PDB file of C-alpha atoms and ligand atoms in Angstrom:
ATOM      1  CA  SER I  19       0.006  -0.161  -0.067  1.00 43.00           C
ATOM      2  CA  ASN I  20       1.529   3.214  -1.225  1.00 49.00           C
ATOM      3  CA  ARG I  21       0.269   7.032  -1.171  1.00 49.00           C
ATOM      4  CA  VAL I  22      -0.725   8.143  -4.815  1.00 55.00           C
ATOM      5  CA  PRO I  23      -1.676  11.632  -5.888  1.00 75.00           C
ATOM      6  CA  PHE I  24      -5.443  11.430  -5.720  1.00 88.00           C
ATOM      7  CA  ALA I  25      -7.050  14.858  -5.845  1.00 84.00           C
ATOM      8  CA  SER I  26      -5.922  17.019  -2.996  1.00 91.00           C
ATOM      9  CA  LEU I  27      -8.299  16.430  -0.010  1.00 95.00           C
ATOM     10  CA  PRO I  28      -9.320  18.407   2.887  1.00 96.00           C
ATOM     11  CA  PRO I  29      -7.887  17.209   6.270  1.00 96.00           C
ATOM     12  CA  SER I  30     -11.410  15.451   6.996  1.00 97.00           C
ATOM     13  CA  LEU I  31     -10.622  13.174   4.222  1.00 98.00           C
ATOM     14  CA  THR I  32      -7.595  10.539   3.509  1.00 97.00           C
ATOM     15  CA  ALA I  33      -6.928   8.225   0.653  1.00 96.00           C
ATOM     16  CA  GLU I  34      -4.655   5.414   0.029  1.00 95.00           C
ATOM     17  CA  ARG I  35      -4.350   2.732  -2.322  1.00 95.00           C
ATOM     18  CA  GLN I  36      -3.788  -1.012  -2.352  1.00 96.00           C
ATOM     19  CA  GLY I  37      -3.156  -1.991  -6.103  1.00 96.00           C
ATOM     20  CA  PRO I  38      -6.105  -1.202  -8.039  1.00 97.00           C
ATOM     21  CA  VAL I  39      -8.283  -0.179  -5.122  1.00 98.00           C
ATOM     22  CA  ALA I  40      -8.482   3.068  -3.414  1.00 97.00           C
ATOM     23  CA  ILE I  41      -9.414   3.430   0.163  1.00 98.00           C
ATOM     24  CA  LEU I  42     -11.339   6.851   0.949  1.00 98.00           C
ATOM     25  CA  LYS I  43     -11.719   7.368   4.733  1.00 98.00           C
ATOM     26  CA  LEU I  44     -13.823  10.109   6.530  1.00 98.00           C
ATOM     27  CA  ASN I  45     -11.409  11.380   8.948  1.00 98.00           C
ATOM     28  CA  ARG I  46     -13.072  13.834  11.338  1.00 98.00           C
ATOM     29  CA  PRO I  47     -13.688  11.342  14.212  1.00 98.00           C
ATOM     30  CA  GLN I  48     -13.766  14.292  16.905  1.00 98.00           C
ATOM     31  CA  LYS I  49     -17.054  15.253  15.031  1.00 98.00           C
ATOM     32  CA  ARG I  50     -18.040  11.784  14.301  1.00 98.00           C
ATOM     33  CA  ASN I  51     -17.444  12.235  10.761  1.00 98.00           C
ATOM     34  CA  ALA I  52     -20.130  14.790  10.251  1.00 98.00           C
ATOM     35  CA  LEU I  53     -20.135  16.152   6.664  1.00 98.00           C
ATOM     36  CA  ASP I  54     -19.250  19.698   6.326  1.00 97.00           C
ATOM     37  CA  ASP I  55     -19.150  21.547   2.988  1.00 96.00           C
ATOM     38  CA  GLY I  56     -15.516  21.017   2.613  1.00 97.00           C
ATOM     39  CA  THR I  57     -15.816  17.248   3.166  1.00 98.00           C
ATOM     40  CA  VAL I  58     -18.547  16.940   0.475  1.00 98.00           C
ATOM     41  CA  ILE I  59     -16.626  19.035  -2.017  1.00 98.00           C
ATOM     42  CA  GLY I  60     -13.598  16.784  -1.239  1.00 98.00           C
ATOM     43  CA  ILE I  61     -15.632  13.585  -1.850  1.00 98.00           C
ATOM     44  CA  ASP I  62     -16.632  15.181  -5.126  1.00 98.00           C
ATOM     45  CA  ALA I  63     -13.136  16.078  -6.172  1.00 97.00           C
ATOM     46  CA  PHE I  64     -11.797  12.409  -5.220  1.00 97.00           C
ATOM     47  CA  PHE I  65     -14.260  10.750  -7.396  1.00 97.00           C
ATOM     48  CA  ALA I  66     -13.980  13.490 -10.323  1.00 96.00           C
ATOM     49  CA  ALA I  67     -10.097  12.959 -10.441  1.00 94.00           C
ATOM     50  CA  LEU I  68      -9.943   9.196  -9.689  1.00 96.00           C
ATOM     51  CA  PRO I  69      -6.905   7.905 -11.310  1.00 95.00           C
ATOM     52  CA  ASP I  70      -7.454   5.622 -14.302  1.00 93.00           C
ATOM     53  CA  ASP I  71      -5.735   2.789 -12.925  1.00 94.00           C
ATOM     54  CA  ILE I  72      -8.147   2.506  -9.774  1.00 97.00           C
ATOM     55  CA  ARG I  73     -10.654  -0.154 -10.339  1.00 97.00           C
ATOM     56  CA  ALA I  74     -12.703  -0.081  -7.214  1.00 98.00           C
ATOM     57  CA  VAL I  75     -13.239   2.271  -4.170  1.00 98.00           C
ATOM     58  CA  VAL I  76     -13.861   1.521  -0.541  1.00 98.00           C
ATOM     59  CA  ILE I  77     -15.316   4.183   1.612  1.00 98.00           C
ATOM     60  CA  ALA I  78     -14.812   3.998   5.491  1.00 98.00           C
ATOM     61  CA  GLY I  79     -14.676   6.039   8.396  1.00 98.00           C
ATOM     62  CA  GLU I  80     -12.219   6.561  11.194  1.00 98.00           C
ATOM     63  CA  GLY I  81     -13.093   6.387  14.841  1.00 98.00           C
ATOM     64  CA  GLU I  82     -16.240   5.008  16.418  1.00 98.00           C
ATOM     65  CA  HIS I  83     -18.789   5.939  13.689  1.00 98.00           C
ATOM     66  CA  PHE I  84     -19.017   5.735  10.088  1.00 98.00           C
ATOM     67  CA  CYS I  85     -20.842   9.105   9.736  1.00 98.00           C
ATOM     68  CA  ALA I  86     -23.031  11.411  11.893  1.00 98.00           C
ATOM     69  CA  GLY I  87     -24.687  13.012   8.764  1.00 98.00           C
ATOM     70  CA  LEU I  88     -24.776  16.745   7.954  1.00 96.00           C
ATOM     71  CA  ASP I  89     -22.523  18.897  10.107  1.00 96.00           C
ATOM     72  CA  LEU I  90     -25.396  20.534  11.960  1.00 93.00           C
ATOM     73  CA  SER I  91     -23.256  23.552  13.108  1.00 92.00           C
ATOM     74  CA  GLU I  92     -23.235  24.844   9.418  1.00 88.00           C
ATOM     75  CA  LEU I  93     -27.092  24.613   9.041  1.00 82.00           C
ATOM     76  CA  GLN I  94     -27.922  27.605  11.282  1.00 77.00           C
ATOM     77  CA  GLU I  95     -26.957  30.337   8.943  1.00 79.00           C
ATOM     78  CA  ARG I  96     -28.464  29.123   5.700  1.00 86.00           C
ATOM     79  CA  ASN I  97     -31.476  30.808   3.900  1.00 91.00           C
ATOM     80  CA  ILE I  98     -33.781  28.933   1.419  1.00 93.00           C
ATOM     81  CA  HIS I  99     -31.788  29.457  -1.643  1.00 94.00           C
ATOM     82  CA  GLU I 100     -28.483  28.451   0.023  1.00 93.00           C
ATOM     83  CA  GLY I 101     -30.193  25.403   1.404  1.00 92.00           C
ATOM     84  CA  ILE I 102     -31.223  24.396  -2.288  1.00 94.00           C
ATOM     85  CA  THR I 103     -27.531  24.995  -3.597  1.00 95.00           C
ATOM     86  CA  HIS I 104     -26.369  22.876  -0.746  1.00 95.00           C
ATOM     87  CA  SER I 105     -28.615  20.121  -1.292  1.00 96.00           C
ATOM     88  CA  ALA I 106     -27.414  20.406  -4.828  1.00 97.00           C
ATOM     89  CA  LEU I 107     -23.800  19.995  -3.860  1.00 98.00           C
ATOM     90  CA  TRP I 108     -24.509  16.989  -2.047  1.00 98.00           C
ATOM     91  CA  HIS I 109     -26.449  15.466  -5.111  1.00 98.00           C
ATOM     92  CA  ARG I 110     -23.560  16.395  -7.435  1.00 98.00           C
ATOM     93  CA  ALA I 111     -21.011  14.486  -5.227  1.00 98.00           C
ATOM     94  CA  PHE I 112     -22.966  11.352  -4.305  1.00 98.00           C
ATOM     95  CA  GLU I 113     -23.962  11.093  -8.088  1.00 98.00           C
ATOM     96  CA  LYS I 114     -20.120  10.986  -8.796  1.00 98.00           C
ATOM     97  CA  ILE I 115     -20.030   7.964  -6.416  1.00 98.00           C
ATOM     98  CA  GLN I 116     -23.111   6.104  -7.748  1.00 98.00           C
ATOM     99  CA  PHE I 117     -22.466   7.062 -11.440  1.00 98.00           C
ATOM    100  CA  GLY I 118     -18.747   7.457 -11.507  1.00 97.00           C
ATOM    101  CA  LYS I 119     -15.895   5.359 -13.193  1.00 96.00           C
ATOM    102  CA  VAL I 120     -15.717   2.542 -10.874  1.00 98.00           C
ATOM    103  CA  PRO I 121     -17.906   0.473  -8.222  1.00 98.00           C
ATOM    104  CA  VAL I 122     -17.837   1.630  -4.705  1.00 98.00           C
ATOM    105  CA  ILE I 123     -18.175  -0.259  -1.427  1.00 99.00           C
ATOM    106  CA  ALA I 124     -19.123   1.564   1.683  1.00 99.00           C
ATOM    107  CA  VAL I 125     -17.902  -0.156   4.959  1.00 99.00           C
ATOM    108  CA  LEU I 126     -20.244   0.801   7.791  1.00 99.00           C
ATOM    109  CA  HIS I 127     -19.658   0.839  11.581  1.00 98.00           C
ATOM    110  CA  GLY I 128     -21.252   2.643  14.359  1.00 98.00           C
ATOM    111  CA  ALA I 129     -23.648   5.429  13.668  1.00 98.00           C
ATOM    112  CA  VAL I 130     -24.727   5.518   9.941  1.00 98.00           C
ATOM    113  CA  VAL I 131     -27.149   8.408  10.461  1.00 98.00           C
ATOM    114  CA  GLY I 132     -28.920  11.052   8.336  1.00 98.00           C
ATOM    115  CA  GLY I 133     -26.460  12.060   5.568  1.00 98.00           C
ATOM    116  CA  GLY I 134     -24.192   9.332   6.592  1.00 98.00           C
ATOM    117  CA  LEU I 135     -27.016   6.962   5.471  1.00 98.00           C
ATOM    118  CA  GLU I 136     -27.467   9.097   2.325  1.00 98.00           C
ATOM    119  CA  LEU I 137     -23.708   8.744   1.650  1.00 98.00           C
ATOM    120  CA  ALA I 138     -23.569   4.992   2.403  1.00 99.00           C
ATOM    121  CA  SER I 139     -26.794   4.411   0.045  1.00 98.00           C
ATOM    122  CA  SER I 140     -24.968   6.020  -2.975  1.00 98.00           C
ATOM    123  CA  ALA I 141     -22.406   3.227  -3.039  1.00 98.00           C
ATOM    124  CA  HIS I 142     -22.997  -0.236  -4.961  1.00 98.00           C
ATOM    125  CA  ILE I 143     -22.409  -2.319  -2.088  1.00 98.00           C
ATOM    126  CA  ARG I 144     -22.643  -2.066   1.786  1.00 99.00           C
ATOM    127  CA  VAL I 145     -20.697  -3.952   4.332  1.00 99.00           C
ATOM    128  CA  ALA I 146     -21.527  -3.419   7.894  1.00 98.00           C
ATOM    129  CA  ASP I 147     -20.064  -4.638  11.074  1.00 98.00           C
ATOM    130  CA  ARG I 148     -22.266  -5.525  14.011  1.00 98.00           C
ATOM    131  CA  SER I 149     -21.525  -2.176  15.623  1.00 98.00           C
ATOM    132  CA  THR I 150     -23.495  -0.419  13.015  1.00 98.00           C
ATOM    133  CA  TYR I 151     -26.820   1.201  13.549  1.00 98.00           C
ATOM    134  CA  TYR I 152     -28.958   3.262  11.236  1.00 98.00           C
ATOM    135  CA  GLY I 153     -31.167   6.180  11.723  1.00 98.00           C
ATOM    136  CA  LEU I 154     -32.873   9.286  10.026  1.00 98.00           C
ATOM    137  CA  PRO I 155     -32.863  11.974  12.799  1.00 96.00           C
ATOM    138  CA  GLU I 156     -33.830  14.513  10.274  1.00 94.00           C
ATOM    139  CA  GLY I 157     -37.768  14.243  11.202  1.00 90.00           C
ATOM    140  CA  SER I 158     -36.978  15.134  14.996  1.00 91.00           C
ATOM    141  CA  ARG I 159     -34.524  18.035  14.090  1.00 91.00           C
ATOM    142  CA  GLY I 160     -37.067  19.805  12.003  1.00 91.00           C
ATOM    143  CA  ILE I 161     -35.335  19.316   8.756  1.00 93.00           C
ATOM    144  CA  TYR I 162     -35.500  16.830   5.822  1.00 96.00           C
ATOM    145  CA  VAL I 163     -32.892  14.804   4.222  1.00 96.00           C
ATOM    146  CA  GLY I 164     -31.244  16.620   1.286  1.00 96.00           C
ATOM    147  CA  GLY I 165     -28.330  14.415   0.116  1.00 98.00           C
ATOM    148  CA  GLY I 166     -30.418  11.931  -2.333  1.00 98.00           C
ATOM    149  CA  GLY I 167     -31.897   9.934   0.617  1.00 98.00           C
ATOM    150  CA  SER I 168     -35.407  10.140  -0.581  1.00 98.00           C
ATOM    151  CA  VAL I 169     -34.422   8.812  -3.899  1.00 98.00           C
ATOM    152  CA  ARG I 170     -31.972   5.987  -2.936  1.00 98.00           C
ATOM    153  CA  ILE I 171     -33.077   4.802   0.671  1.00 98.00           C
ATOM    154  CA  PRO I 172     -36.689   3.765  -0.522  1.00 98.00           C
ATOM    155  CA  ARG I 173     -34.915   1.795  -3.352  1.00 97.00           C
ATOM    156  CA  LEU I 174     -33.249  -0.395  -0.519  1.00 98.00           C
ATOM    157  CA  ILE I 175     -35.706  -0.656   2.093  1.00 98.00           C
ATOM    158  CA  GLY I 176     -39.130   0.856   0.704  1.00 98.00           C
ATOM    159  CA  VAL I 177     -40.756   3.996   1.254  1.00 98.00           C
ATOM    160  CA  ALA I 178     -42.711   2.687   4.435  1.00 98.00           C
ATOM    161  CA  ARG I 179     -39.742   1.831   6.281  1.00 98.00           C
ATOM    162  CA  MET I 180     -37.913   4.967   5.463  1.00 98.00           C
ATOM    163  CA  MET I 181     -41.038   7.011   6.389  1.00 98.00           C
ATOM    164  CA  ASP I 182     -41.211   5.105   9.816  1.00 97.00           C
ATOM    165  CA  MET I 183     -37.350   5.920  10.597  1.00 98.00           C
ATOM    166  CA  MET I 184     -38.018   9.629   9.673  1.00 97.00           C
ATOM    167  CA  LEU I 185     -41.422  10.157  11.500  1.00 97.00           C
ATOM    168  CA  THR I 186     -40.617   8.088  14.661  1.00 97.00           C
ATOM    169  CA  GLY I 187     -36.822   8.404  14.867  1.00 96.00           C
ATOM    170  CA  ARG I 188     -36.707   4.658  14.818  1.00 98.00           C
ATOM    171  CA  THR I 189     -33.202   3.115  14.635  1.00 98.00           C
ATOM    172  CA  TYR I 190     -32.074  -0.227  13.359  1.00 98.00           C
ATOM    173  CA  SER I 191     -29.436  -2.605  14.281  1.00 98.00           C
ATOM    174  CA  ALA I 192     -26.818  -3.925  12.075  1.00 98.00           C
ATOM    175  CA  GLU I 193     -28.674  -7.193  11.900  1.00 98.00           C
ATOM    176  CA  ASP I 194     -32.118  -5.766  11.052  1.00 98.00           C
ATOM    177  CA  GLY I 195     -30.365  -3.756   8.459  1.00 98.00           C
ATOM    178  CA  GLN I 196     -28.826  -6.626   6.775  1.00 98.00           C
ATOM    179  CA  ILE I 197     -32.151  -8.351   6.703  1.00 98.00           C
ATOM    180  CA  MET I 198     -33.958  -5.293   5.187  1.00 98.00           C
ATOM    181  CA  GLY I 199     -31.256  -4.418   2.716  1.00 98.00           C
ATOM    182  CA  LEU I 200     -29.323  -1.662   4.000  1.00 98.00           C
ATOM    183  CA  SER I 201     -26.422  -3.929   3.835  1.00 98.00           C
ATOM    184  CA  THR I 202     -25.586  -7.065   1.825  1.00 98.00           C
ATOM    185  CA  TYR I 203     -22.551  -8.162   3.944  1.00 98.00           C
ATOM    186  CA  LEU I 204     -22.655  -8.449   7.897  1.00 98.00           C
ATOM    187  CA  THR I 205     -19.162  -8.874   9.602  1.00 98.00           C
ATOM    188  CA  GLU I 206     -17.958  -9.064  13.239  1.00 98.00           C
ATOM    189  CA  SER I 207     -17.106  -5.767  14.520  1.00 98.00           C
ATOM    190  CA  GLY I 208     -13.788  -4.327  13.065  1.00 97.00           C
ATOM    191  CA  GLU I 209     -13.842  -6.826  10.485  1.00 98.00           C
ATOM    192  CA  GLY I 210     -15.677  -4.682   7.947  1.00 98.00           C
ATOM    193  CA  LEU I 211     -12.791  -2.809   6.221  1.00 98.00           C
ATOM    194  CA  ALA I 212     -10.745  -6.131   5.627  1.00 98.00           C
ATOM    195  CA  LYS I 213     -14.111  -7.567   3.885  1.00 98.00           C
ATOM    196  CA  GLY I 214     -14.602  -4.439   1.943  1.00 98.00           C
ATOM    197  CA  ILE I 215     -11.260  -4.451   0.504  1.00 98.00           C
ATOM    198  CA  GLU I 216     -11.448  -8.099  -0.319  1.00 98.00           C
ATOM    199  CA  LEU I 217     -14.790  -7.500  -2.218  1.00 98.00           C
ATOM    200  CA  ALA I 218     -12.909  -4.475  -3.784  1.00 98.00           C
ATOM    201  CA  GLN I 219      -9.946  -6.499  -5.053  1.00 98.00           C
ATOM    202  CA  ARG I 220     -12.313  -9.042  -6.587  1.00 98.00           C
ATOM    203  CA  ILE I 221     -14.370  -6.465  -8.218  1.00 98.00           C
ATOM    204  CA  ALA I 222     -11.198  -5.023  -9.720  1.00 98.00           C
ATOM    205  CA  THR I 223     -10.505  -8.214 -11.496  1.00 96.00           C
ATOM    206  CA  ASN I 224     -13.741  -7.866 -13.649  1.00 96.00           C
ATOM    207  CA  THR I 225     -13.513  -6.014 -16.937  1.00 95.00           C
ATOM    208  CA  PRO I 226     -14.047  -2.104 -16.789  1.00 94.00           C
ATOM    209  CA  MET I 227     -16.931  -2.696 -19.134  1.00 95.00           C
ATOM    210  CA  THR I 228     -18.833  -5.319 -17.111  1.00 96.00           C
ATOM    211  CA  ASN I 229     -18.533  -3.174 -14.083  1.00 97.00           C
ATOM    212  CA  PHE I 230     -19.800  -0.118 -16.244  1.00 96.00           C
ATOM    213  CA  ALA I 231     -22.657  -2.252 -17.420  1.00 97.00           C
ATOM    214  CA  ILE I 232     -23.508  -3.263 -13.908  1.00 98.00           C
ATOM    215  CA  THR I 233     -23.176   0.055 -12.040  1.00 98.00           C
ATOM    216  CA  HIS I 234     -24.591   2.369 -14.856  1.00 98.00           C
ATOM    217  CA  ALA I 235     -26.990   0.244 -16.807  1.00 97.00           C
ATOM    218  CA  LEU I 236     -28.612  -2.072 -14.455  1.00 98.00           C
ATOM    219  CA  PRO I 237     -30.277   0.439 -12.173  1.00 97.00           C
ATOM    220  CA  ARG I 238     -31.471   2.502 -15.206  1.00 97.00           C
ATOM    221  CA  ILE I 239     -32.897  -0.572 -16.946  1.00 98.00           C
ATOM    222  CA  ALA I 240     -34.465  -1.833 -13.696  1.00 97.00           C
ATOM    223  CA  GLU I 241     -36.289   1.508 -13.664  1.00 96.00           C
ATOM    224  CA  ALA I 242     -37.283   1.610 -17.331  1.00 98.00           C
ATOM    225  CA  ALA I 243     -40.459   0.446 -18.741  1.00 98.00           C
ATOM    226  CA  PRO I 244     -39.948  -3.181 -19.627  1.00 98.00           C
ATOM    227  CA  ALA I 245     -39.980  -2.716 -23.483  1.00 98.00           C
ATOM    228  CA  THR I 246     -37.192  -0.037 -23.015  1.00 98.00           C
ATOM    229  CA  GLY I 247     -35.313  -2.176 -20.446  1.00 98.00           C
ATOM    230  CA  PHE I 248     -35.245  -5.110 -22.770  1.00 98.00           C
ATOM    231  CA  ALA I 249     -33.855  -3.295 -25.598  1.00 98.00           C
ATOM    232  CA  MET I 250     -31.254  -1.604 -23.171  1.00 98.00           C
ATOM    233  CA  GLU I 251     -30.247  -4.981 -21.993  1.00 98.00           C
ATOM    234  CA  SER I 252     -29.821  -6.367 -25.431  1.00 98.00           C
ATOM    235  CA  LEU I 253     -27.440  -3.558 -26.284  1.00 97.00           C
ATOM    236  CA  ILE I 254     -25.517  -3.215 -23.286  1.00 97.00           C
ATOM    237  CA  SER I 255     -25.046  -7.223 -23.129  1.00 96.00           C
ATOM    238  CA  SER I 256     -23.659  -7.311 -26.721  1.00 96.00           C
ATOM    239  CA  ILE I 257     -21.303  -4.193 -26.002  1.00 95.00           C
ATOM    240  CA  ALA I 258     -19.903  -6.143 -23.044  1.00 93.00           C
ATOM    241  CA  GLN I 259     -19.549  -9.149 -24.982  1.00 93.00           C
ATOM    242  CA  ALA I 260     -17.641  -7.455 -27.750  1.00 94.00           C
ATOM    243  CA  ASP I 261     -14.918  -6.556 -25.456  1.00 92.00           C
ATOM    244  CA  PRO I 262     -11.816  -8.694 -26.384  1.00 93.00           C
ATOM    245  CA  GLU I 263     -11.072  -9.628 -22.729  1.00 92.00           C
ATOM    246  CA  ALA I 264     -14.690 -11.122 -22.575  1.00 92.00           C
ATOM    247  CA  LYS I 265     -13.821 -13.206 -25.326  1.00 92.00           C
ATOM    248  CA  ASN I 266     -10.409 -14.385 -23.680  1.00 94.00           C
ATOM    249  CA  ARG I 267     -12.299 -15.235 -20.373  1.00 92.00           C
ATOM    250  CA  LEU I 268     -14.892 -17.342 -22.267  1.00 93.00           C
ATOM    251  CA  THR I 269     -12.138 -19.056 -24.088  1.00 94.00           C
ATOM    252  CA  ALA I 270     -10.208 -19.617 -20.741  1.00 94.00           C
ATOM    253  CA  PHE I 271     -13.286 -21.202 -19.201  1.00 94.00           C
ATOM    254  CA  LEU I 272     -14.164 -23.432 -22.325  1.00 94.00           C
ATOM    255  CA  GLU I 273     -10.482 -24.661 -22.152  1.00 95.00           C
ATOM    256  CA  GLY I 274     -10.704 -25.378 -18.452  1.00 94.00           C
ATOM    257  CA  ARG I 275      -8.543 -22.560 -17.344  1.00 94.00           C
ATOM    258  CA  ALA I 276     -11.005 -20.418 -15.371  1.00 93.00           C
ATOM    259  CA  GLY I 277     -12.670 -20.826 -12.110  1.00 90.00           C
ATOM    260  CA  LYS I 278     -16.090 -22.641 -11.890  1.00 91.00           C
ATOM    261  CA  VAL I 279     -18.938 -21.207 -10.023  1.00 92.00           C
ATOM    262  CA  LYS I 280     -18.594 -22.217  -6.379  1.00 93.00           C
ATOM    263  CA  ARG I 281     -21.291 -23.131  -3.808  1.00 95.00           C
ATOM    264  CA  PRO I 282     -21.267 -20.538  -1.068  1.00 93.00           C
ATOM    265  CA  ASP I 283     -19.124 -21.317   2.131  1.00 87.00           C
TER     266      ASP I 283
HETATM  267  C1  1HE Z 306     -21.724  16.780  15.382  1.00 92.55           C
HETATM  268  C2  1HE Z 306     -22.579  16.042  14.798  1.00 92.55           C
HETATM  269  C3  1HE Z 306     -23.256  16.629  13.532  1.00 92.55           C
HETATM  270  C4  1HE Z 306     -21.755  14.808  16.372  1.00 92.55           C
HETATM  271  N1  1HE Z 306     -23.033  17.683  13.113  1.00 92.55           N
HETATM  272  N2  1HE Z 306     -21.517  18.162  15.130  1.00 92.55           N
HETATM  273  N3  1HE Z 306     -27.141  14.280  12.159  1.00 92.55           N
HETATM  274  C5  1HE Z 306     -27.643  13.884  13.579  1.00 92.55           C
HETATM  275  O1  1HE Z 306     -28.565  14.478  13.909  1.00 92.55           O
HETATM  276  C6  1HE Z 306     -26.701  13.088  14.461  1.00 92.55           C
HETATM  277  C7  1HE Z 306     -26.091  13.827  15.701  1.00 92.55           C
HETATM  278  N4  1HE Z 306     -25.190  13.084  16.220  1.00 92.55           N
HETATM  279  C8  1HE Z 306     -25.342  12.344  17.213  1.00 92.55           C
HETATM  280  O2  1HE Z 306     -26.556  11.834  17.301  1.00 92.55           O
HETATM  281  C9  1HE Z 306     -24.409  11.645  17.926  1.00 92.55           C
HETATM  282  O3  1HE Z 306     -23.258  12.622  17.963  1.00 92.55           O
HETATM  283  C10 1HE Z 306     -23.875  10.327  17.298  1.00 92.55           C
HETATM  284  C11 1HE Z 306     -24.854   9.246  17.633  1.00 92.55           C
HETATM  285  C12 1HE Z 306     -23.534  10.295  15.997  1.00 92.55           C
HETATM  286  C13 1HE Z 306     -22.423   9.909  18.139  1.00 92.55           C
HETATM  287  O4  1HE Z 306     -22.627   9.990  19.416  1.00 92.55           O
HETATM  288  P1  1HE Z 306     -21.386  10.070  20.434  1.00 92.55           P
HETATM  289  O5  1HE Z 306     -21.668  10.087  22.008  1.00 92.55           O
HETATM  290  O6  1HE Z 306     -20.309   9.129  20.012  1.00 92.55           O
HETATM  291  O7  1HE Z 306     -20.677  11.478  20.042  1.00 92.55           O
HETATM  292  P2  1HE Z 306     -21.173  13.092  20.613  1.00 92.55           P
HETATM  293  O8  1HE Z 306     -20.490  13.252  22.066  1.00 92.55           O
HETATM  294  O9  1HE Z 306     -22.552  13.123  20.401  1.00 92.55           O
HETATM  295  O10 1HE Z 306     -20.479  13.893  19.583  1.00 92.55           O
HETATM  296  C14 1HE Z 306     -19.089  14.296  19.561  1.00 92.55           C
HETATM  297  C15 1HE Z 306     -18.756  15.593  18.865  1.00 92.55           C
HETATM  298  O11 1HE Z 306     -19.182  15.542  17.521  1.00 92.55           O
HETATM  299  C16 1HE Z 306     -19.796  16.679  19.675  1.00 92.55           C
HETATM  300  O12 1HE Z 306     -19.030  17.983  19.651  1.00 92.55           O
HETATM  301  P3  1HE Z 306     -18.278  18.535  20.730  1.00 92.55           P
HETATM  302  O13 1HE Z 306     -17.733  19.873  20.364  1.00 92.55           O
HETATM  303  O14 1HE Z 306     -19.285  18.668  21.920  1.00 92.55           O
HETATM  304  O15 1HE Z 306     -16.997  17.459  20.975  1.00 92.55           O
HETATM  305  C17 1HE Z 306     -20.877  16.716  18.779  1.00 92.55           C
HETATM  306  O16 1HE Z 306     -21.601  17.899  18.794  1.00 92.55           O
HETATM  307  C18 1HE Z 306     -20.262  16.588  17.418  1.00 92.55           C
HETATM  308  N5  1HE Z 306     -21.326  16.067  16.400  1.00 92.55           N
HETATM  309  N6  1HE Z 306     -22.524  14.864  15.293  1.00 92.55           N
HETATM  310  C19 1HE Z 306     -22.121  18.502  14.018  1.00 92.55           C
HETATM  311  N7  1HE Z 306     -23.937  15.787  12.814  1.00 92.55           N
HETATM  312  C20 1HE Z 306     -28.166  16.831   3.321  1.00 92.55           C
HETATM  313  S1  1HE Z 306     -29.128  16.707   4.459  1.00 92.55           S
HETATM  314  C21 1HE Z 306     -28.530  15.599   5.461  1.00 92.55           C
HETATM  315  C22 1HE Z 306     -29.204  15.825   6.872  1.00 92.55           C
HETATM  316  C23 1HE Z 306     -28.731  15.301   8.085  1.00 92.55           C
HETATM  317  O17 1HE Z 306     -27.614  14.331   7.801  1.00 92.55           O
HETATM  318  S2  1HE Z 306     -29.515  15.362   9.607  1.00 92.55           S
HETATM  319  C24 1HE Z 306     -28.815  14.357  10.638  1.00 92.55           C
HETATM  320  C25 1HE Z 306     -27.838  15.098  11.335  1.00 92.55           C
END
């Protein structure tokens, strides 16, 4: 693992690489990794300037919690128009996570609340350790999610559960979050980062074309009208297949040189 020239980052973020995998950490543990403007702008810059040889990204948090959400100390001074542009700033940054160059894995622990859950839900895979808990305290703070949460969180857990979390302040454990679909991996406490990096290394061995199809085309196809979805699927699958590396891999399988699909452990 060596340091590389990622975009210049604010002190609230650190980045390192392990081969083709970049690890971006929220690094403001004294504020529970609350997201101030500088951090959100830093996330945007990091994904916008991701080096071309990075094939997957892991986002994690330093300290006891993944992320306490919006930095509430910055909220007090804002008028309506500044509120809109602030929300748009978050949308732009998280759009670069969801629809950027490479798959992104969020590694969760401790509090994953408010904007922290919005950040996590813009990643493609979530790994939670057993210390994780989820909440949307916006309802009780007199505010509302502004970082894409109303778009992305219902797609993971449904409108009814998100509404309940916001109306009542209900929180969910790591185990419940796993059952509901907030995470798709659950690890012992402290083991999430290793799991996230392992998954990222595996994802980095896929062809970039396949990873693009999965992260960019799949969610759009899933939301398209079926006739449009089938047409998009035919197009993207034939584009993926045309990649010479896809042909190499199929030949390798047919010649017995590639791994078989394994039963789960
Ligand atoms: C903060 C923030 C923050 C902590 N903004 N400063 N998010 C929330 O409503 C969650 C608010 N935070 C909490 O409920 C708790 O801090 C935690 C459950 C996350 C962690 O508890 P704990 O006991 O480990 O830490 P703490 O003692 O509460 O916090 C340590 C310090 O971090 C303390 O500051 P200090 O100067 O007294 O040391 C806290 O004030 C500070 N801190 N969280 C600012 N969020 C785009 S819209 C998104 C909308 C939202 O995200 S709303 C949800 C906001």
